[in-house]
C-alpha positions as a printed NumPy array, in Angstrom:
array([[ 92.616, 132.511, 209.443],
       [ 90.57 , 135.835, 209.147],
       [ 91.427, 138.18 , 206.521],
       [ 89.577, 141.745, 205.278],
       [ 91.34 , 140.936, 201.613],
       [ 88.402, 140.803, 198.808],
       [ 88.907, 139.35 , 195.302],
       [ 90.379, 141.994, 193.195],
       [ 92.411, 143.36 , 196.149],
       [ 96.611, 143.028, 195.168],
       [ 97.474, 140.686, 198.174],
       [100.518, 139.066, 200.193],
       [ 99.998, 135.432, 200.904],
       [102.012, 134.238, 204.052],
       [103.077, 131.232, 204.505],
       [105.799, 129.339, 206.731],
       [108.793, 130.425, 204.348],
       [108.149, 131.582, 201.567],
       [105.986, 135.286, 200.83 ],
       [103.238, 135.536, 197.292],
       [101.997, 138.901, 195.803],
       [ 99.435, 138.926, 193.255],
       [ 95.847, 139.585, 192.899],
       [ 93.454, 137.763, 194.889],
       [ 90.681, 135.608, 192.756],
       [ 87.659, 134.215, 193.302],
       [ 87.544, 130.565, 194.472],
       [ 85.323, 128.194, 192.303],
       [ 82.526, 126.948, 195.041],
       [ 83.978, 122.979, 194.652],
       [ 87.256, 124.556, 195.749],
       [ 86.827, 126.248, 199.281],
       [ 89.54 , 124.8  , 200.839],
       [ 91.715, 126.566, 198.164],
       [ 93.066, 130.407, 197.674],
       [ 93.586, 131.266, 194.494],
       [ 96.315, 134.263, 193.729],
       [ 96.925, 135.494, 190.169],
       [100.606, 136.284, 190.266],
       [102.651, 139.233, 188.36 ],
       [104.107, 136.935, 185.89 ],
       [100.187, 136.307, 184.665],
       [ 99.984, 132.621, 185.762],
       [ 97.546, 131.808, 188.462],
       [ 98.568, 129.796, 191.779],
       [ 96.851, 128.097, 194.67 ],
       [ 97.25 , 127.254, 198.425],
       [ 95.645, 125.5  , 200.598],
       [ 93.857, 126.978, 202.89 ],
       [ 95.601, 125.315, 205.983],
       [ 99.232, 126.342, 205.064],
       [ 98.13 , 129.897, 204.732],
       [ 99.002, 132.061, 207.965],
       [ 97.662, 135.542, 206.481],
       [ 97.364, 137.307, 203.968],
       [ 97.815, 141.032, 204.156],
       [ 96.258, 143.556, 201.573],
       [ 98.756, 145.679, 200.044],
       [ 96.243, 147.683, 197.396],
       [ 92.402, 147.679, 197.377],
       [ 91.038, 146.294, 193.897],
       [ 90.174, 149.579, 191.778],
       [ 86.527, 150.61 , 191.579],
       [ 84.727, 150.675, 188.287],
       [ 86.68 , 153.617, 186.109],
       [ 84.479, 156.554, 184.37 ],
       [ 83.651, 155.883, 180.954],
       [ 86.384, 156.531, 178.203],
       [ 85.308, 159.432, 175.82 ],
       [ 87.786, 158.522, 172.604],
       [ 88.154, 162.211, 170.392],
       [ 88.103, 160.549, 166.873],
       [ 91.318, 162.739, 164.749],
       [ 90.238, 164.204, 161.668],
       [ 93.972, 163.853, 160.56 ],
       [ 94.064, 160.087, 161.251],
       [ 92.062, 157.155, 158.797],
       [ 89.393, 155.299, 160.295],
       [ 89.137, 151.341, 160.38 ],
       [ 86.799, 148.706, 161.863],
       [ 87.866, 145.652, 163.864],
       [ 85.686, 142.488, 164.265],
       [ 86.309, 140.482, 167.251],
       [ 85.919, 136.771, 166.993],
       [ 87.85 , 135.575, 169.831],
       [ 91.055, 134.843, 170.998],
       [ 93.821, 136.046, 173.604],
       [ 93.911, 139.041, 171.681],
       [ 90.457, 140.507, 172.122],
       [ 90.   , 139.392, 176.157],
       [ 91.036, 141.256, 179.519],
       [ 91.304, 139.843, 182.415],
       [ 88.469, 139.723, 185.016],
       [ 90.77 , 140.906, 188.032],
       [ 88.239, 138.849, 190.66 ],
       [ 87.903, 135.647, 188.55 ],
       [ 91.167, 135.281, 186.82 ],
       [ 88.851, 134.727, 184.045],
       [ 88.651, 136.957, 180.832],
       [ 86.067, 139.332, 178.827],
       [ 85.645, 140.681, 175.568],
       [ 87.044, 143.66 , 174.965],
       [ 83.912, 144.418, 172.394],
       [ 84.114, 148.495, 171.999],
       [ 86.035, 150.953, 171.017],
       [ 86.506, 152.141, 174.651],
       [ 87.777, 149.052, 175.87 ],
       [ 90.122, 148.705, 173.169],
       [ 91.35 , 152.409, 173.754],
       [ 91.373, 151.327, 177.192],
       [ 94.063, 148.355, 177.046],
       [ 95.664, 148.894, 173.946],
       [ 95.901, 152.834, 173.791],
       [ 98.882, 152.491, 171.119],
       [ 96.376, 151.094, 168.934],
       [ 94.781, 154.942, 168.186],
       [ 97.996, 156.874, 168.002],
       [ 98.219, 155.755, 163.845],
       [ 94.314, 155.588, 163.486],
       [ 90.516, 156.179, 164.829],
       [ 88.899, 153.002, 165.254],
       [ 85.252, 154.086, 164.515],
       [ 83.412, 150.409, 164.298],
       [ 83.899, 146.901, 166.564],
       [ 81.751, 144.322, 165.041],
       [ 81.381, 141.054, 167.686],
       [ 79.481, 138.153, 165.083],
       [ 80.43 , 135.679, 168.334],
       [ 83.2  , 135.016, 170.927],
       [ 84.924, 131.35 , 170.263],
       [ 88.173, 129.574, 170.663],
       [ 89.592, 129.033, 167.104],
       [ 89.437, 124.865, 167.396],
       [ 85.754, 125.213, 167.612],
       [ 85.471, 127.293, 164.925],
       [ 83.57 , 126.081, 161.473],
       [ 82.744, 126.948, 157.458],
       [ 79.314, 128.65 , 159.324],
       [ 81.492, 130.971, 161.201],
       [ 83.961, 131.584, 158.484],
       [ 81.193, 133.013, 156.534],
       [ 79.576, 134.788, 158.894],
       [ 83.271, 136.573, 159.399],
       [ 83.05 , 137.02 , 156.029],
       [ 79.567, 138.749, 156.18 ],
       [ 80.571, 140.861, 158.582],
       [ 83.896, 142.139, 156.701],
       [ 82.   , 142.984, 153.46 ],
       [ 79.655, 144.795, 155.143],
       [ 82.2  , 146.795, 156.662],
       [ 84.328, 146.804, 153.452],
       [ 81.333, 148.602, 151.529],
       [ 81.391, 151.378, 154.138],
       [ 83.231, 154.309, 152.392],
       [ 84.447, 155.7  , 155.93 ],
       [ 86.488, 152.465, 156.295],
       [ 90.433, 152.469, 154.976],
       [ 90.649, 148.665, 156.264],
       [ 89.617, 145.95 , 158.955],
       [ 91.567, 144.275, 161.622],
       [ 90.132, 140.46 , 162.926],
       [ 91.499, 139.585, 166.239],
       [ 91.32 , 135.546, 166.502],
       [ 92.63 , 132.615, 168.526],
       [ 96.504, 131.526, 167.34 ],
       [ 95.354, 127.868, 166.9  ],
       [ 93.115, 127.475, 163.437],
       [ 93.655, 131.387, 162.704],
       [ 95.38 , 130.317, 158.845],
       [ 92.165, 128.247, 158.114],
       [ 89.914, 131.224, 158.625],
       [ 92.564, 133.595, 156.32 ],
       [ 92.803, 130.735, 153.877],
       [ 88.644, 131.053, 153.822],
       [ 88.538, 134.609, 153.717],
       [ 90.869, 135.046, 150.426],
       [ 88.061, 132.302, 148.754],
       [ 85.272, 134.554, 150.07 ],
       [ 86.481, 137.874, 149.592],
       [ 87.164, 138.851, 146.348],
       [ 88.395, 141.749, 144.376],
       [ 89.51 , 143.763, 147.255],
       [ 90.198, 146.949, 147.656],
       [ 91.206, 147.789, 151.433],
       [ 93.182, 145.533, 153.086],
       [ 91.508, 142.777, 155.476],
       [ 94.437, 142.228, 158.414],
       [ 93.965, 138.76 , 161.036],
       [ 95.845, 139.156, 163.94 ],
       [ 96.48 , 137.676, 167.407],
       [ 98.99 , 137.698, 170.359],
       [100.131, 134.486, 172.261],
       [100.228, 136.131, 175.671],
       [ 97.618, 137.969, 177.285],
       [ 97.734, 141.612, 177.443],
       [ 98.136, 141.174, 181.743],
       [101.911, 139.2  , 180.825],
       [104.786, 141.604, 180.851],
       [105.559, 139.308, 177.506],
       [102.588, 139.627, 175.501],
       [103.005, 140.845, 172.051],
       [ 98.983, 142.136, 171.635],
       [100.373, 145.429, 171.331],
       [103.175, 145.243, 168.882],
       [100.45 , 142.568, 167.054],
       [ 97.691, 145.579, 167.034],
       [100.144, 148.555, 166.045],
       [101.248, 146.397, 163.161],
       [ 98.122, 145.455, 162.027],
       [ 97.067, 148.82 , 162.24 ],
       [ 99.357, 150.206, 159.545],
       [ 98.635, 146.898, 157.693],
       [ 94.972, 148.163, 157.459],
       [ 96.032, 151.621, 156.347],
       [ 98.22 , 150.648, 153.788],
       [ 97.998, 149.918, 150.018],
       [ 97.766, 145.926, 150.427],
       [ 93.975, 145.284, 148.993],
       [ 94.611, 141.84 , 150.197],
       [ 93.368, 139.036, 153.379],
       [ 96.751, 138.953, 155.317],
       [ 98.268, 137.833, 158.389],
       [100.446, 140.226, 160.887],
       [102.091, 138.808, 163.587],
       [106.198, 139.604, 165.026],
       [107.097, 136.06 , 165.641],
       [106.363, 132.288, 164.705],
       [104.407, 130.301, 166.903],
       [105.413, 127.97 , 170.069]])
C-alpha cells in the first residue's frame, strides 16, 4: 500500500469494515510494520500494516505558524508561571504523538488564550521538565528558588506552578516550609487531561489559578475543579 499521507497530515485509515480519522504519527523505527493514528478522542491507536487498504489524506498537517506578538494590558496585573512539568505545561507534537513544553509566554497564549483575558503573564521560569514521581527535596528547593526570586520582583501580583497530578501535594506541602511570610499568593496547578482531549480541564485549571494569583490569599495553595481519578 502506497500512500502521499505524511505524519502530521489528519488522515482516514481504511480497512476491511471499519473507517479511522485522526492524525497520522510517526512510527518508532522497531515498529515498521505498524501505523500509528492519534485519534479525536486524544488516545493513540495502531494497525498493522497488512490490514490497512489506504489511507486517504483529508487535511495537510499545518506549517509552522508566525510568531505570536502578546500586547501586555496596562489595565490587567502581571504574574509569572514556572513550569516544572506535568500534563499541564505540554502540547502535543502532532507528528510524534509525543509532547513539548510549552516554556513561553507565546506558547502559553497560544494554547491556553483564556489564560490572558484576567491577566498579562510577563515571566515563564523552566528550573527543569520532570514527571512528579521522580521528583525530590533538590527540586523542591530549586522550585522554591525560583518562586522567591520571582516573589521579590515588584512587577509580580502572584505565581502560578504547573506540575504533574501524582506527588503535586508533596511539593505544596514543601513550599509552605520554604516559603515564608508571604505576601502574593503562590498557586500549584495541573489538569488530568491533555489540552488535545475535548475533556481536559487545563483551561478551567489555568483561569482559576489565575484569579488565585491575583487575589488577596498571601498563601502556597492548590487550585484544581475536581478530585482526582
Amino acid at each position: 500500500m502506497k500512500t502521499n499521507a505524511n505524519p502530521g497530515d489528519y488522515v482516514e485509515v481504511h480497512l476491511t469494515k471499519q473507517i479511522y480519522e485522526g492524525v497520522l504519527l510517526e512510527t518508532p523505527k522497531l515498529e515498521k510494520g505498524i501505523i500509528l493514528l492519534k485519534l479525536d478522542s486524544g488516545y493513540n491507536i495502531g494497525f498493522n500494516k497488512k490490514d490497512v487498504l489506504d489511507i486517504k489524506v483529508v487535511r495537510r498537517a499545518k506549517e509552522e505558524e508566525e510568531e505570536i506578538e502578546i500586547k501586555k494590558d496596562r489595565e490587567k496585573p502581571n504574574i509569572a508561571m514556572i513550569i516544572t512539568g506535568g500534563t499541564i505545561a505540554s502540547r502535543l507534537d502532532s507528528k510524534t504523538g509525543g509532547v513539548d513544553p510549552l516554556d513561553t509566554p507565546e506558547n502559553l497564549f497560544k494554547f491556553y488564550p483564556s489564560l490572558f483575558e484576567k491577566v498579562n503573564v510577563v515571566k515563564v521560569e523552566v528550573p527543569f521538565m520532570k514527571t512528579s514521581e521522580d521528583m525530590n527535596f533538590k527540586d523542591w528547593q530549586k522550585i522554591a528558588r525560583t518562586t522567591k526570586k520571582l516573589l521579590d520582583d515588584n512587577n509580580i501580583k502572584g505565581i502560578i506552578i504547573t506540575h504533574g497530578t501524582d506527588f503535586l501535594h508533596y511539593t505544596a506541602a514543601a513550599l509552605s516550609f520554604f516559603l515564608k511570610n508571604l505576601n502574593k499568593p503562590v498557586v500549584l496547578t495541573y489538569s488530568q487531561r491533555s489540552i488535545d482531549r475535548a475533556s481536559s480541564d487545563a483551561n478551567l485549571n489555568l483561569q482559576c489559578s489565575a484569579l488565585a494569583a491575583i487575589s488577596d490569599m498571601a498563601e502556597v495553595m492548590l487550585v484544581g475543579h475536581a478530585f482526582f481519578k
